[in-house]
Amino acid sequence: MKLFLIAIFLISFSKTYACSCITLPFDQHYQQSDFIAVAKITYIDSSLHEQDQRDIEIEIITLYKGIAVTKLKIDNYLKSMCGVYTPLNSTWLIFANKNKEGTLSFDYCSRSVQLDPIGNPYFDAQSKSRFDASISRMLKVLDFLKNYQYTFVSETNIMVSEKSRRDSSLNELEEPAYNFAAYELSFEPGQTVHQIQTLKSFQNKLLTETIKEHLQTAKVHSYPKNTQADSAHKLLILFFFYAKEDDYPSFVSRYFL
């Protein structure tokens, strides 16, 4: 698994050497996305080769977040290293955001991914199997979050600092591989955590409660630093469990790997 992740990183690096992407914890990325869906590309405006963005039309297969739409914009891969190539009739998991005009669009950094890549020289049978398994896990997480898509609205940019990733005792706990836990964290305008609710537990109760204890002492930061939430907020916090593999210990992370 670790070698597979390294391979994916190298593949991504070849694409992004001139496209700077910031990888966010999955919960933060989910809350900042305005539209998430699995969809089929049904139309691509081929007349916009000289434009920074191109118009596409989609047929939604599964909507995970946002309002159903049929039209979006994509960054033009002919004009930008962060552009995306969306073959006609291909199927995608799309993470899109609204621009200032309210138009949904996505680019390479959005984490949108083609679900049926064809002819990729890096995808042998084993890599394809792992890719499919990873996508299946992500879709299960998104399916769970459908019930909470209107609960967590990120009006300000919020960062949560907690110490679970530095707690080596968590590496000794057992849990089914790739399981995840979800928490609802409530805080006041002064960034004071005052309530934590467990939305989904790990099977290991000690693991669930230990992380919850860490969240009770978490620090909530808004950025830029001079901004502050003007009302009580609820944040979604997700933790993923990765089992021990070879010489690598098990660990928990807010990042989906």
Short mmCIF file of N, CA and C in Angstrom, two decimals, residues 78-150:
data_model
loop_
_atom_site.label_atom_id
_atom_site.label_comp_id
_atom_site.label_asym_id
_atom_site.label_seq_id
_atom_site.Cartn_x
_atom_site.Cartn_y
_atom_site.Cartn_z
N LEU A 78 -5.39 22.90 -22.10
CA LEU A 78 -4.55 23.46 -23.15
C LEU A 78 -3.98 24.81 -22.76
N LYS A 79 -4.56 25.42 -21.71
CA LYS A 79 -4.13 26.76 -21.31
C LYS A 79 -3.52 26.79 -19.91
N SER A 80 -3.71 25.73 -19.14
CA SER A 80 -3.26 25.74 -17.75
C SER A 80 -2.73 24.37 -17.36
N MET A 81 -1.64 24.36 -16.59
CA MET A 81 -1.12 23.10 -16.08
C MET A 81 -2.06 22.49 -15.04
N CYS A 82 -2.99 23.29 -14.52
CA CYS A 82 -3.96 22.78 -13.55
C CYS A 82 -5.28 22.42 -14.23
N GLY A 83 -5.30 22.45 -15.56
CA GLY A 83 -6.50 22.08 -16.29
C GLY A 83 -6.71 20.58 -16.27
N VAL A 84 -7.91 20.16 -16.64
CA VAL A 84 -8.24 18.74 -16.66
C VAL A 84 -8.76 18.34 -18.04
N TYR A 85 -8.43 17.12 -18.42
CA TYR A 85 -8.91 16.56 -19.67
C TYR A 85 -10.04 15.59 -19.35
N THR A 86 -11.23 15.88 -19.83
CA THR A 86 -12.41 15.06 -19.54
C THR A 86 -12.93 14.44 -20.83
N PRO A 87 -12.50 13.23 -21.16
CA PRO A 87 -12.97 12.60 -22.40
C PRO A 87 -14.49 12.47 -22.43
N LEU A 88 -15.05 12.61 -23.59
CA LEU A 88 -16.49 12.45 -23.76
C LEU A 88 -16.91 11.05 -23.33
N ASN A 89 -18.00 10.96 -22.59
CA ASN A 89 -18.58 9.71 -22.08
C ASN A 89 -17.78 9.08 -20.94
N SER A 90 -16.75 9.76 -20.47
CA SER A 90 -16.02 9.24 -19.31
C SER A 90 -16.80 9.55 -18.03
N THR A 91 -16.52 8.78 -16.99
CA THR A 91 -17.22 8.94 -15.71
C THR A 91 -16.26 9.50 -14.67
N TRP A 92 -16.74 10.49 -13.92
CA TRP A 92 -15.88 11.20 -12.98
C TRP A 92 -16.51 11.31 -11.61
N LEU A 93 -15.65 11.32 -10.59
CA LEU A 93 -16.03 11.80 -9.26
C LEU A 93 -15.61 13.26 -9.24
N ILE A 94 -16.59 14.15 -9.16
CA ILE A 94 -16.34 15.59 -9.31
C ILE A 94 -16.48 16.30 -7.97
N PHE A 95 -15.45 17.08 -7.63
CA PHE A 95 -15.51 18.04 -6.53
C PHE A 95 -15.43 19.42 -7.17
N ALA A 96 -16.49 20.22 -7.05
CA ALA A 96 -16.52 21.52 -7.72
C ALA A 96 -16.84 22.63 -6.72
N ASN A 97 -16.39 23.83 -7.08
CA ASN A 97 -16.65 25.02 -6.26
C ASN A 97 -17.25 26.13 -7.11
N LYS A 98 -18.00 27.00 -6.46
CA LYS A 98 -18.59 28.14 -7.15
C LYS A 98 -17.58 29.29 -7.23
N ASN A 99 -17.56 29.96 -8.40
CA ASN A 99 -16.74 31.16 -8.51
C ASN A 99 -17.56 32.37 -8.06
N LYS A 100 -17.04 33.58 -8.27
CA LYS A 100 -17.72 34.78 -7.81
C LYS A 100 -19.07 34.97 -8.49
N GLU A 101 -19.23 34.42 -9.69
CA GLU A 101 -20.49 34.53 -10.42
C GLU A 101 -21.46 33.41 -10.05
N GLY A 102 -21.03 32.50 -9.18
CA GLY A 102 -21.89 31.40 -8.77
C GLY A 102 -21.85 30.21 -9.70
N THR A 103 -20.88 30.19 -10.63
CA THR A 103 -20.74 29.09 -11.58
C THR A 103 -19.86 28.00 -10.99
N LEU A 104 -20.30 26.76 -11.09
CA LEU A 104 -19.51 25.64 -10.60
C LEU A 104 -18.41 25.29 -11.59
N SER A 105 -17.21 25.06 -11.05
CA SER A 105 -16.09 24.68 -11.91
C SER A 105 -15.13 23.81 -11.10
N PHE A 106 -14.26 23.09 -11.82
CA PHE A 106 -13.24 22.30 -11.14
C PHE A 106 -11.99 22.23 -11.98
N ASP A 107 -10.86 21.95 -11.30
CA ASP A 107 -9.58 21.82 -11.97
C ASP A 107 -8.84 20.62 -11.39
N TYR A 108 -7.56 20.50 -11.73
CA TYR A 108 -6.78 19.34 -11.28
C TYR A 108 -6.68 19.28 -9.75
N CYS A 109 -6.57 20.46 -9.11
CA CYS A 109 -6.38 20.51 -7.66
C CYS A 109 -7.66 20.22 -6.88
N SER A 110 -8.78 20.09 -7.55
CA SER A 110 -10.06 19.89 -6.86
C SER A 110 -10.20 18.48 -6.30
N ARG A 111 -9.30 17.57 -6.67
CA ARG A 111 -9.35 16.15 -6.32
C ARG A 111 -10.37 15.39 -7.15
N SER A 112 -10.92 16.03 -8.17
CA SER A 112 -11.80 15.31 -9.10
C SER A 112 -10.98 14.24 -9.81
N VAL A 113 -11.59 13.10 -10.07
CA VAL A 113 -10.83 11.99 -10.64
C VAL A 113 -11.70 11.20 -11.59
N GLN A 114 -11.10 10.77 -12.70
CA GLN A 114 -11.81 9.93 -13.65
C GLN A 114 -11.89 8.52 -13.09
N LEU A 115 -13.08 7.95 -13.07
CA LEU A 115 -13.29 6.64 -12.47
C LEU A 115 -13.06 5.49 -13.44
N ASP A 116 -12.99 5.79 -14.71
CA ASP A 116 -12.79 4.74 -15.71
C ASP A 116 -11.61 5.07 -16.61
N PRO A 117 -10.41 5.28 -16.03
CA PRO A 117 -9.25 5.62 -16.87
C PRO A 117 -8.92 4.48 -17.82
N ILE A 118 -8.72 4.84 -19.07
CA ILE A 118 -8.42 3.85 -20.10
C ILE A 118 -7.06 4.17 -20.72
N GLY A 119 -6.24 3.17 -20.85
CA GLY A 119 -4.96 3.35 -21.51
C GLY A 119 -3.91 4.04 -20.66
N ASN A 120 -4.10 4.08 -19.34
CA ASN A 120 -3.09 4.68 -18.47
C ASN A 120 -1.92 3.72 -18.34
N PRO A 121 -0.71 4.11 -18.78
CA PRO A 121 0.43 3.18 -18.76
C PRO A 121 0.88 2.82 -17.36
N TYR A 122 0.49 3.61 -16.35
CA TYR A 122 0.90 3.34 -14.98
C TYR A 122 -0.04 2.36 -14.28
N PHE A 123 -1.15 2.03 -14.91
CA PHE A 123 -2.17 1.19 -14.27
C PHE A 123 -2.08 -0.24 -14.78
N ASP A 124 -1.30 -1.07 -14.07
CA ASP A 124 -1.37 -2.49 -14.35
C ASP A 124 -2.56 -3.06 -13.58
N ALA A 125 -2.76 -4.35 -13.66
CA ALA A 125 -3.94 -4.96 -13.04
C ALA A 125 -3.97 -4.72 -11.53
N GLN A 126 -2.81 -4.83 -10.87
CA GLN A 126 -2.77 -4.65 -9.43
C GLN A 126 -3.05 -3.20 -9.05
N SER A 127 -2.45 -2.27 -9.77
CA SER A 127 -2.68 -0.85 -9.48
C SER A 127 -4.13 -0.48 -9.71
N LYS A 128 -4.73 -1.02 -10.79
CA LYS A 128 -6.13 -0.74 -11.08
C LYS A 128 -7.02 -1.28 -9.96
N SER A 129 -6.68 -2.46 -9.44
CA SER A 129 -7.47 -3.05 -8.36
C SER A 129 -7.40 -2.17 -7.11
N ARG A 130 -6.21 -1.66 -6.80
CA ARG A 130 -6.05 -0.80 -5.63
C ARG A 130 -6.75 0.54 -5.84
N PHE A 131 -6.67 1.06 -7.04
CA PHE A 131 -7.36 2.31 -7.36
C PHE A 131 -8.87 2.15 -7.17
N ASP A 132 -9.42 1.07 -7.69
CA ASP A 132 -10.86 0.82 -7.56
C ASP A 132 -11.26 0.67 -6.10
N ALA A 133 -10.41 -0.01 -5.31
CA ALA A 133 -10.72 -0.21 -3.90
C ALA A 133 -10.69 1.12 -3.15
N SER A 134 -9.73 1.98 -3.49
CA SER A 134 -9.63 3.29 -2.86
C SER A 134 -10.84 4.15 -3.18
N ILE A 135 -11.26 4.15 -4.45
CA ILE A 135 -12.44 4.91 -4.85
C ILE A 135 -13.69 4.38 -4.16
N SER A 136 -13.80 3.06 -4.05
CA SER A 136 -14.94 2.45 -3.38
C SER A 136 -15.03 2.92 -1.93
N ARG A 137 -13.88 2.99 -1.25
CA ARG A 137 -13.86 3.46 0.14
C ARG A 137 -14.28 4.92 0.22
N MET A 138 -13.79 5.74 -0.71
CA MET A 138 -14.15 7.15 -0.69
C MET A 138 -15.64 7.35 -0.92
N LEU A 139 -16.22 6.58 -1.83
CA LEU A 139 -17.65 6.70 -2.10
C LEU A 139 -18.48 6.29 -0.89
N LYS A 140 -17.99 5.32 -0.12
CA LYS A 140 -18.70 4.93 1.10
C LYS A 140 -18.68 6.07 2.12
N VAL A 141 -17.55 6.78 2.20
CA VAL A 141 -17.47 7.93 3.10
C VAL A 141 -18.43 9.01 2.64
N LEU A 142 -18.45 9.30 1.34
CA LEU A 142 -19.34 10.33 0.80
C LEU A 142 -20.80 9.94 0.98
N ASP A 143 -21.09 8.65 0.84
CA ASP A 143 -22.47 8.19 1.03
C ASP A 143 -22.91 8.42 2.48
N PHE A 144 -22.01 8.17 3.42
CA PHE A 144 -22.32 8.44 4.83
C PHE A 144 -22.55 9.93 5.05
N LEU A 145 -21.76 10.78 4.41
CA LEU A 145 -21.83 12.22 4.63
C LEU A 145 -23.04 12.88 3.96
N LYS A 146 -23.72 12.17 3.08
CA LYS A 146 -24.90 12.74 2.42
C LYS A 146 -25.93 13.21 3.45
N ASN A 147 -26.01 12.51 4.56
CA ASN A 147 -26.99 12.86 5.60
C ASN A 147 -26.62 14.14 6.35
N TYR A 148 -25.37 14.61 6.14
CA TYR A 148 -24.90 15.77 6.90
C TYR A 148 -24.47 16.93 6.00
N GLN A 149 -24.84 16.87 4.72
CA GLN A 149 -24.33 17.88 3.80
C GLN A 149 -24.81 19.29 4.12
N TYR A 150 -25.95 19.41 4.81
CA TYR A 150 -26.45 20.74 5.16
C TYR A 150 -26.12 21.12 6.61
#
